[in-house]
Coordinates of C-alpha atoms in Angstrom, one line a residue:
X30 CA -0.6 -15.9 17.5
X31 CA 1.9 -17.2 19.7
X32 CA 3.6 -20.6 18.5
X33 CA 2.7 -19.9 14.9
X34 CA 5.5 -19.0 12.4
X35 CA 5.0 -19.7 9.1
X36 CA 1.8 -21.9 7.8
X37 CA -0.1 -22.1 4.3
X38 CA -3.3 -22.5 2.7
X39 CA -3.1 -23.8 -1.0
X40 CA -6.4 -25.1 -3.3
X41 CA -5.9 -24.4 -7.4
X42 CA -4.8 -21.4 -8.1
X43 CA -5.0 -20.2 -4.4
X44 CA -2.2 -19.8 -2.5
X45 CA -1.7 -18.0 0.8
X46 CA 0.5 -17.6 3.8
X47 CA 1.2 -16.8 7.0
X48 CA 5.6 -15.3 7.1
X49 CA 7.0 -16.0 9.7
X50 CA 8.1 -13.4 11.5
X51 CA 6.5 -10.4 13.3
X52 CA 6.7 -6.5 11.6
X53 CA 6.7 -3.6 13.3
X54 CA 4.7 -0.3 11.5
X55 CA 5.3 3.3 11.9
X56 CA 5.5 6.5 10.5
X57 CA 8.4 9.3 10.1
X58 CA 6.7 12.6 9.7
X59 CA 8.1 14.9 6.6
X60 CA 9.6 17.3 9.2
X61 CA 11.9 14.8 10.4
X62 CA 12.9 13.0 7.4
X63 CA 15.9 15.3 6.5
X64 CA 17.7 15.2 10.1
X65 CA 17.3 11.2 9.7
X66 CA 17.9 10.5 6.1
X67 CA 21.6 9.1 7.2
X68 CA 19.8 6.1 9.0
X69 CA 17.1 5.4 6.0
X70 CA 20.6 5.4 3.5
X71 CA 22.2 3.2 5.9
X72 CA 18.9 0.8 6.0
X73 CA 18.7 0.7 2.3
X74 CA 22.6 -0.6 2.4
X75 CA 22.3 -3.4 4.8
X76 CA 18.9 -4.5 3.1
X77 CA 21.2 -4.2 -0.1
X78 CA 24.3 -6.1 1.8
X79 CA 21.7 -8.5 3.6
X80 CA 19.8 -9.5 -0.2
X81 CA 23.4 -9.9 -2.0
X82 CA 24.6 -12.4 0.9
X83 CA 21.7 -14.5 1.1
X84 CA 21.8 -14.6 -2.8
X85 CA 25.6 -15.7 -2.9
X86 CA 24.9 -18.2 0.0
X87 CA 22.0 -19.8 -1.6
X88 CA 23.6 -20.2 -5.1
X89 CA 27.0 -21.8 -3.5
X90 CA 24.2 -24.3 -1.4
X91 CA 23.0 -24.9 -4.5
X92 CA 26.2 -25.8 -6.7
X93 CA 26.1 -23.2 -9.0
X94 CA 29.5 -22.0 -10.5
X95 CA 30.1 -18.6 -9.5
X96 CA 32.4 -18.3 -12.3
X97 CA 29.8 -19.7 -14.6
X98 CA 28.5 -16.7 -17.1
X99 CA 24.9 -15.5 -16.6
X100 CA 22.7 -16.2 -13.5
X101 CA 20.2 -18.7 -12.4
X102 CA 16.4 -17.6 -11.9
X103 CA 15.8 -17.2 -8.3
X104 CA 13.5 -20.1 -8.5
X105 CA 16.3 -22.2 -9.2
X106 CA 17.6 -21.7 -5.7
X107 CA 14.8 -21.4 -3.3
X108 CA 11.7 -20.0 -4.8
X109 CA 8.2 -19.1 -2.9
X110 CA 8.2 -22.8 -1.8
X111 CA 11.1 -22.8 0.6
X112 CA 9.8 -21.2 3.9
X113 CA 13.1 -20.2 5.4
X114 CA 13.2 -17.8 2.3
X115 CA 9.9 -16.5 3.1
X116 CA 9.3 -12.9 4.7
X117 CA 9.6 -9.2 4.6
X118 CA 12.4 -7.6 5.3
X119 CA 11.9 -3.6 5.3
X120 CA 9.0 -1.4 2.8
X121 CA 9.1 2.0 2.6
X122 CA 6.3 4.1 1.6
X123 CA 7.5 7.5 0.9
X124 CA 4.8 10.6 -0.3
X125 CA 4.6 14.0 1.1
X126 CA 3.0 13.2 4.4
X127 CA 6.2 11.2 5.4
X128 CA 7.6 7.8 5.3
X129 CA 5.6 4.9 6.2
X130 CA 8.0 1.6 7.5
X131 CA 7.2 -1.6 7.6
X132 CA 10.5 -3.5 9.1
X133 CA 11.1 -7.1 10.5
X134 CA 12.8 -7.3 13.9
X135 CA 16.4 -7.3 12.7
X136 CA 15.5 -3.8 10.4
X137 CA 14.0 -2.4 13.1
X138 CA 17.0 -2.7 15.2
X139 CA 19.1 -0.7 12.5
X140 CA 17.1 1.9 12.5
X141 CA 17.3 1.7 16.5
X142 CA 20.9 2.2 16.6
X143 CA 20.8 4.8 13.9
X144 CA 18.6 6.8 16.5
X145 CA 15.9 6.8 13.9
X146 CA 13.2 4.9 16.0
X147 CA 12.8 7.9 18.6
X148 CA 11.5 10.0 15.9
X149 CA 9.2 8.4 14.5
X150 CA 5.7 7.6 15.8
X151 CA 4.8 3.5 15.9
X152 CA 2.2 1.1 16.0
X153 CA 1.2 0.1 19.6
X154 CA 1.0 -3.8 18.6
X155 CA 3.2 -5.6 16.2
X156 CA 1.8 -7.0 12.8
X157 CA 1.9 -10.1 11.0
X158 CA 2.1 -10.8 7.6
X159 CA 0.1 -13.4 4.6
X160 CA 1.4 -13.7 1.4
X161 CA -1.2 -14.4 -1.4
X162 CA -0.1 -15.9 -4.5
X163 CA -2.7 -15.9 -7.7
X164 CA -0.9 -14.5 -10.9
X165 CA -1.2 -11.9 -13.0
X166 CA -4.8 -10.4 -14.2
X167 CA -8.2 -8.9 -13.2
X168 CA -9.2 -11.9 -11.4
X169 CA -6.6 -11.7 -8.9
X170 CA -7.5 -7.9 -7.9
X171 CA -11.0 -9.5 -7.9
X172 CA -10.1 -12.2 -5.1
X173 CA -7.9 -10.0 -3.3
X174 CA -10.5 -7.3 -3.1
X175 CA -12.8 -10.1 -1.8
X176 CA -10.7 -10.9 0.4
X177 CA -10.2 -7.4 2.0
X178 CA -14.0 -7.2 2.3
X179 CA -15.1 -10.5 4.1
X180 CA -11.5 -9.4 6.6
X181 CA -13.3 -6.3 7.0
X182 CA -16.7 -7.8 7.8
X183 CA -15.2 -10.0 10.2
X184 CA -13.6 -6.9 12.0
X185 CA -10.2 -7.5 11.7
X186 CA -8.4 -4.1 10.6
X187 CA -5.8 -4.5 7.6
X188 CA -2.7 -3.1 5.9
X189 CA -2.3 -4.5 1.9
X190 CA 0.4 -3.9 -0.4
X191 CA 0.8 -4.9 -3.8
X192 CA 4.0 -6.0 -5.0
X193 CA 5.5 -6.8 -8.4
X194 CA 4.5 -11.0 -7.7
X195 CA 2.1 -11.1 -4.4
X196 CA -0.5 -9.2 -2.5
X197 CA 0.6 -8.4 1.2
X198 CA -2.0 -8.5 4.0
X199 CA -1.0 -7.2 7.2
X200 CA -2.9 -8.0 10.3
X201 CA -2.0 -7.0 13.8
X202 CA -0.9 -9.8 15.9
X203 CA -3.6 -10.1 18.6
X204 CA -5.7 -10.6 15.3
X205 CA -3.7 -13.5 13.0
X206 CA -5.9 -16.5 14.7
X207 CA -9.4 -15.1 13.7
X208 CA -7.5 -14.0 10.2
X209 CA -6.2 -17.2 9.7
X210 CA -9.4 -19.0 10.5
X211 CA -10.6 -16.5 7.5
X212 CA -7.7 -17.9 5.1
X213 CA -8.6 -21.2 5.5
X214 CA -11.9 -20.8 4.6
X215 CA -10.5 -19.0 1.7
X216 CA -8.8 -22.2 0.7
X217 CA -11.5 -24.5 1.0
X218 CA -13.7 -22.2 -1.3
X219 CA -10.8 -21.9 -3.9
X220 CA -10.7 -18.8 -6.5
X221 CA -13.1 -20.4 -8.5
X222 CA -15.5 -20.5 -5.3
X223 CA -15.0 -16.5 -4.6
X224 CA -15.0 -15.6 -7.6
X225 CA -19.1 -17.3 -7.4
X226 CA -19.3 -15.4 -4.1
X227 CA -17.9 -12.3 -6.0
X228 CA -20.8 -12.6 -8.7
X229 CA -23.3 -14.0 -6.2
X230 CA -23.0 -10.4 -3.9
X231 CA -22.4 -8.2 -7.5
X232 CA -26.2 -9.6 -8.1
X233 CA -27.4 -8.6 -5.1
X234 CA -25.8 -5.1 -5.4
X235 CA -27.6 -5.0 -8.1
X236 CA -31.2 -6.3 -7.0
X237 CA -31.1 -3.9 -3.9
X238 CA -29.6 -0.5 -6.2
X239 CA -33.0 1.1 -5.3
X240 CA -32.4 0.3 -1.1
X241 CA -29.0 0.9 -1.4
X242 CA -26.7 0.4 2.1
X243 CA -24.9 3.6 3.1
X244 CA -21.0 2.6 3.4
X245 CA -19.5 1.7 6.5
X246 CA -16.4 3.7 5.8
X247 CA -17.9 7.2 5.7
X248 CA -18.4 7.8 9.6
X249 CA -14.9 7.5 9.6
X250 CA -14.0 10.5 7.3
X251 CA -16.9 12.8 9.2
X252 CA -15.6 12.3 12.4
X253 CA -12.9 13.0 14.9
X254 CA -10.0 15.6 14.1
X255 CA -9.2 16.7 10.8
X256 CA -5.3 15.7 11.9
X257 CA -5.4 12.6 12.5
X258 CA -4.4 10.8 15.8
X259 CA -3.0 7.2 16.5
X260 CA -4.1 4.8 14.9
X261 CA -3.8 2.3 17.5
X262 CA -6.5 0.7 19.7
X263 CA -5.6 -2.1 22.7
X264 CA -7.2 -5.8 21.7
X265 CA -9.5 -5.1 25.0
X266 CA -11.2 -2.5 23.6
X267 CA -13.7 -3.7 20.3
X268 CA -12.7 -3.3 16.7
X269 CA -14.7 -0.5 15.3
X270 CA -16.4 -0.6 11.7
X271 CA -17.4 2.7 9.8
X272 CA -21.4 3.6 10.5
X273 CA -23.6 6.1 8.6
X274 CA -23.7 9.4 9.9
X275 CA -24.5 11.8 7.0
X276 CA -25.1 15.1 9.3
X277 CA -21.6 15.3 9.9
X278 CA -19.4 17.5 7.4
X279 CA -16.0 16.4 6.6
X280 CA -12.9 18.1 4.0
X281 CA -12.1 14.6 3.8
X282 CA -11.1 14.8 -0.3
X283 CA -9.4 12.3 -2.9
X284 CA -6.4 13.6 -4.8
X285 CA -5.4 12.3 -8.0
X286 CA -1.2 12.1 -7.8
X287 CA 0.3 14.2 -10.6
X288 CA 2.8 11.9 -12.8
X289 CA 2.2 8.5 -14.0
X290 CA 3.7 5.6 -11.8
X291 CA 5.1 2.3 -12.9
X292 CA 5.4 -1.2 -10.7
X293 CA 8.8 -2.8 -11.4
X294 CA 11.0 -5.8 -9.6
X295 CA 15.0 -5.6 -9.4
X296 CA 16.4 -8.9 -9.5
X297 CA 18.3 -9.6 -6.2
X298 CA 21.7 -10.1 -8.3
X299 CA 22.0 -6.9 -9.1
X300 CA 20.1 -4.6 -6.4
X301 CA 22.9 -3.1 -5.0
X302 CA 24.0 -1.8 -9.0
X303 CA 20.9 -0.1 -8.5
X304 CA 21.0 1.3 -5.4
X305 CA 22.6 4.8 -6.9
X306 CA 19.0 5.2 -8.9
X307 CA 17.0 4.5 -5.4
X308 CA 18.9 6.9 -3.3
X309 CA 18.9 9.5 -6.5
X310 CA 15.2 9.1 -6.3
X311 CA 14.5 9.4 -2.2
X312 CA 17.3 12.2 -2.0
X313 CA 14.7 14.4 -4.9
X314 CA 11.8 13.6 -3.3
X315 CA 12.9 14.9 -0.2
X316 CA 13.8 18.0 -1.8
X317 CA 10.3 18.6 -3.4
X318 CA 8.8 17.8 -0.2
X319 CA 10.7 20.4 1.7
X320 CA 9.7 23.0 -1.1
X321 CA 6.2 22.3 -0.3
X322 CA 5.1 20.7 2.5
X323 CA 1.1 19.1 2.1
X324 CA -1.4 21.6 3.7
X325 CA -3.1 20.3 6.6
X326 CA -6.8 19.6 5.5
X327 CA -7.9 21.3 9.1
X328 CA -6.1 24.6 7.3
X329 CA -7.7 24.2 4.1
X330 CA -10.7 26.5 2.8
X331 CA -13.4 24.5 2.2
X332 CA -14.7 27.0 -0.6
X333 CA -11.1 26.8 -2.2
X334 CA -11.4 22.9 -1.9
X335 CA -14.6 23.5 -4.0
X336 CA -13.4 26.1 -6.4
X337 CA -10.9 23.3 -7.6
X338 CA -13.4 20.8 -7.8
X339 CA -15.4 23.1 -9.3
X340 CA -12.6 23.5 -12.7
X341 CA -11.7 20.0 -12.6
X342 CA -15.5 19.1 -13.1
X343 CA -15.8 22.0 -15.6
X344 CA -13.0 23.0 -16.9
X345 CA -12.1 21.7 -20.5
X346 CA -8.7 21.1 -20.0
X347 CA -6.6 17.7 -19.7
X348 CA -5.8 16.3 -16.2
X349 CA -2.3 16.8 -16.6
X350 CA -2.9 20.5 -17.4
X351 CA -5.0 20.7 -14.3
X352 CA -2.5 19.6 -12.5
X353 CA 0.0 22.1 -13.4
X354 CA -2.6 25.1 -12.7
X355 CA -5.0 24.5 -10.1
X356 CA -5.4 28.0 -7.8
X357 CA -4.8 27.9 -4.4
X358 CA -2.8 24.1 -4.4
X359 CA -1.1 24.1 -7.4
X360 CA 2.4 24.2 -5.9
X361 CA 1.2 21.5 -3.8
X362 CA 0.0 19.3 -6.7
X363 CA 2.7 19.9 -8.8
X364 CA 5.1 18.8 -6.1
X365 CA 2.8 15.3 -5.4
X366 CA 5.0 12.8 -5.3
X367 CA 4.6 9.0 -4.0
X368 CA 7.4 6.2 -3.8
X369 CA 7.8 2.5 -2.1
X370 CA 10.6 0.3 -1.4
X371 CA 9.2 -3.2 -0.8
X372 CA 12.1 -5.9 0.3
X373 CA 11.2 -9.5 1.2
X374 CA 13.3 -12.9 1.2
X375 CA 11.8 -13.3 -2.6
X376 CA 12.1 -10.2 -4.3
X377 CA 12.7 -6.4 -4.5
X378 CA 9.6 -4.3 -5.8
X379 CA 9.9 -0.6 -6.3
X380 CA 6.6 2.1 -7.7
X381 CA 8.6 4.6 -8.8
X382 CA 7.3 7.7 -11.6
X383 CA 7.3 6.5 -14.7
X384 CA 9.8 9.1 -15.9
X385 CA 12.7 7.4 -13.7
X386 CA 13.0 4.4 -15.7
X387 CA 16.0 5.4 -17.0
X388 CA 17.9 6.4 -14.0
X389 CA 18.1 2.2 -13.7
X390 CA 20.8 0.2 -15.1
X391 CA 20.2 -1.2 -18.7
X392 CA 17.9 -4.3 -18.1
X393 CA 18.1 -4.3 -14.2
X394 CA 14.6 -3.7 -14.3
X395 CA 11.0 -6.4 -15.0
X396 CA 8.3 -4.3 -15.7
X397 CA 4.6 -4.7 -15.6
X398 CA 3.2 -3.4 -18.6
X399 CA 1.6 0.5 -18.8
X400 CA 1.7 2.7 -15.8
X401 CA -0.7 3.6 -12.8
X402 CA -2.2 6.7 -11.8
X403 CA -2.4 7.1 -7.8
X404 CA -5.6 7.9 -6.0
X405 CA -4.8 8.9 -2.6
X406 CA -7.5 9.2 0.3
X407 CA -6.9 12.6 2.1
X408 CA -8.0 14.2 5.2
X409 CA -7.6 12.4 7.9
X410 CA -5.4 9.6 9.9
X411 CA -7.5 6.6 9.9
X412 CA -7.3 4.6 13.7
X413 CA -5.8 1.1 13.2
X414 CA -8.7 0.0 15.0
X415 CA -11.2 0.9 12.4
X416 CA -12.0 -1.4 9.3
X417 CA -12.7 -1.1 5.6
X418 CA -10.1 1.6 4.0
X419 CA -8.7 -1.3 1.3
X420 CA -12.2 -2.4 1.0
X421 CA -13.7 1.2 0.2
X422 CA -10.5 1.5 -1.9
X423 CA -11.0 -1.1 -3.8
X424 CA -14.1 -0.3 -5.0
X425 CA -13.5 0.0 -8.7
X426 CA -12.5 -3.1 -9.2
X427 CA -16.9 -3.9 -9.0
X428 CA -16.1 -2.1 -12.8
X429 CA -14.0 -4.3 -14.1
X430 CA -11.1 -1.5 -13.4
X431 CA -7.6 -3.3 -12.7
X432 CA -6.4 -1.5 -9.4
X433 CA -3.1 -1.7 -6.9
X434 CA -3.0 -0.8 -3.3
X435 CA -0.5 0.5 -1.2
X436 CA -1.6 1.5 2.5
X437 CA 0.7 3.8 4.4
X438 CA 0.4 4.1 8.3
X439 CA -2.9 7.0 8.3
X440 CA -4.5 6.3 4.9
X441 CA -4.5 4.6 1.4
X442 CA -3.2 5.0 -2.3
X443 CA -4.6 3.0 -4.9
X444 CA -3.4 2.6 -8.6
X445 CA -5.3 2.3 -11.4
X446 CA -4.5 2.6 -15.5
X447 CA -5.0 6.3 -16.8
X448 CA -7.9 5.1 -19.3
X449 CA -9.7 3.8 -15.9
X450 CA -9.1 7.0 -13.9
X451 CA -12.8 8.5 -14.0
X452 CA -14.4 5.4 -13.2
X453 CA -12.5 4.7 -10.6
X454 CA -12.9 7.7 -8.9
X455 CA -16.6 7.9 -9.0
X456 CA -16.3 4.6 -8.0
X457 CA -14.7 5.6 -4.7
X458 CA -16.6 8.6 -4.5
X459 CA -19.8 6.8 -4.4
X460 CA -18.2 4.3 -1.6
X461 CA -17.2 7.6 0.5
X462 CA -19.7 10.8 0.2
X463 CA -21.5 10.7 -3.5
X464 CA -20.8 13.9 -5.3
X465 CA -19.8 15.5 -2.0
X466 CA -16.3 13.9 -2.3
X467 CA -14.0 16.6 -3.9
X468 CA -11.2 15.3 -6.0
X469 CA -8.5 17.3 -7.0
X470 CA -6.2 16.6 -9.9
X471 CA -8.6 15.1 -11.9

């Protein structure tokens, strides 16, 4: 929305707003990863470089002694109330289907001059991006889920990212005036309000179980080629939402990622003492993704697809062992990886496996608690223009199951404990196909 830069809604314990700033999003195919990795190392130095300045700058504005021992909190010396400090700088979302990059204009120009840009495929419009602050807990993947769904009702096609302290919404930019009409109406209801809304439409879900309404979302899996295209769409052409169309056959599949994942934060002080971890990590999972590249789902037997369903529904063995044995995909499984980089003004957020922990410097690291288990949605690029991926992704969080989301540029990942892994995946399941949605991993 032209003229508007950075605006917020707050009421209680909601609080939301619009960065300033505009993104660009696109996507570096696995192929092409290797031949540019120089220019993703020499983005993750200058975000590094960029991070370390800004926090040296901000604690000499703020008269702390540099020769003073220990370090003040960031929200001594700016915190998410200072708007100039607001706003994403680069996130990376690496698994084996490529990189997905989010970058503000100044990133984006790096990876210009690295000649990075030309190889990689990018969002038609560019994207804007609202912050929502509401704390730790189930209610706040409650709102947020909400949230997703009455954006998706209204049309308006959206990226969302968890990070260790906010939820990220991205919208693109021919769309922020009807979203931000939608986040002030957020603001006058308050969580307290939603979270009414939240039990009002639960109710009704329930009332109407025998009637039930086919999801909007599963047109989209059934429908166009198995490969994906662009998911861009021009503002003069209309928004599409996901309609019922049950005669069409899909491989569209959800896969459970192999290894346990954690959500951490790296405190901008000492980022770049970390930055030998990070690069450790994206230099191995380039390897494994060159050892195995993902199969296209187009090249994919449907009868193996259901041969592994078939053990993981029946099979008595553990989900790990699964994983580790499954015919046909098993190299592929194994070899499952997924990684992000998130960067804003406020703070560094990695979701890394839980088994790299202690590649990190000795209390470099905040953690959140027990790790997540990644459900990825398979099988097809989803269009930009179409609506409802979060929404159908966070669908177990109607069972009380905590979940994180992470989109990339064709699909979605979302997180969820280990002890909610089932019921999340029916969950989903339901959402998509019923019992006609293979999972494999589980």
């Amino acid at each position: 929305m032209e003229g508007v830069d950075f605006l917020g809604w707050a009421c209680g314990n909601f609080d939301a707003s619009l960065l300033p700033g505009t993104l660009r999003v696109g996507r570096l195919s696995q192929k092409h990863i290797k031949e540019n990795l120089h220019g993703i190392l020499r983005l993750l130095v200058f975000d590094g470089d960029s991070m370390e300045m800004e926090y040296t700058n901000e604690l000499s504005s703020s008269g702390f002694d540099m020769g003073q021992v220990g370090s003040p909190s960031d929200s001594s010396v700016g915190g998410f109330g200072d708007p100039e400090r607001r706003g994403i700088n680069i996130m990376m979302i690496h698994d084996n289907s490529g990189m997905s990059v989010v970058a503000n204009e100044k990133h984006f120009a790096l990876l210009e001059n690295s000649g990075v840009v030309e190889n990689m495929c990018w969002a038609q419009h560019t994207w804007r991006a609202f912050e929502i602050h509401l704390g730790a807990g189930e209610e706040s993947q409650k709102i947020v889920s909400h949230i997703s769904s009455v954006l998706s009702d209204r049309e308006i096609s959206i990226l969302n990212f968890t990070t260790f302290e906010t939820d990220l919404i991205l919208v693109q930019e021919y769309q922020v005036g009807k979203s931000q009409s939608c986040f002030a109406e957020f603001a006058r209801y308050g969580v307290e309000g939603m979270l009414e809304q939240i039990e009002q439409k639960e109710e009704r879900g329930k009332q109407s179980n025998g009637n039930k309404e086919a999801h909007p979302l599963r047109s989209a899996l059934m429908s166009g080629n198995a490969n994906g295209t662009d998911r861009d769409r021009p503002p003069s052409e209309k928004t599409v939402r996901f309609t019922d169309d049950l005669k069409s056959k899909t491989n569209a599949y959800l896969q459970v990622l192999p290894k346990p994942l954690v959500l951490v934060q790296i405190g901008r002080n000492v980022l770049k003492e970390c930055f030998f971890a990070i690069m450790k990590q994206l230099l191995a999972n380039v390897d494994r993704s060159v050892i195995t590249a993902p199969p296209l789902l187009g090249c994919i037997d449907s009868d193996k697809l259901s041969c592994i369903a078939s053990e993981n529904v029946n099979g008595n063995r553990s989900r790990r062992e699964n994983a580790s044995s499954m015919p046909s995909m098993d190299a592929t499984q194994r070899n499952s990886f997924f990684w992000a980089y998130l960067s804003s003004k406020d703070e560094v957020s990695l979701v890394i496996e839980e088994s790299s922990l202690s590649e990190f410097p000795e209390g470099s690291l905040l953690e959140c608690g027990k790790s997540w288990i990644g459900i990825k949605l398979c099988g097809k690029d989803i269009p930009f223009h179409e609506t409802g991926v979060v929404k159908t992704m966070s669908k177990p969080y109607e069972a009380g199951v905590q979940t994180l989301n992470m989109s990339t540029y064709s699909t979605n990942v979302t997180l969820v404990r280990e002890e909610d892994l089932d019921m999340a995946v029916n969950k989903i399941r339901e959402a998509l196909n019923g019992a006609e949605t293979i999972c494999i991993g589980l």
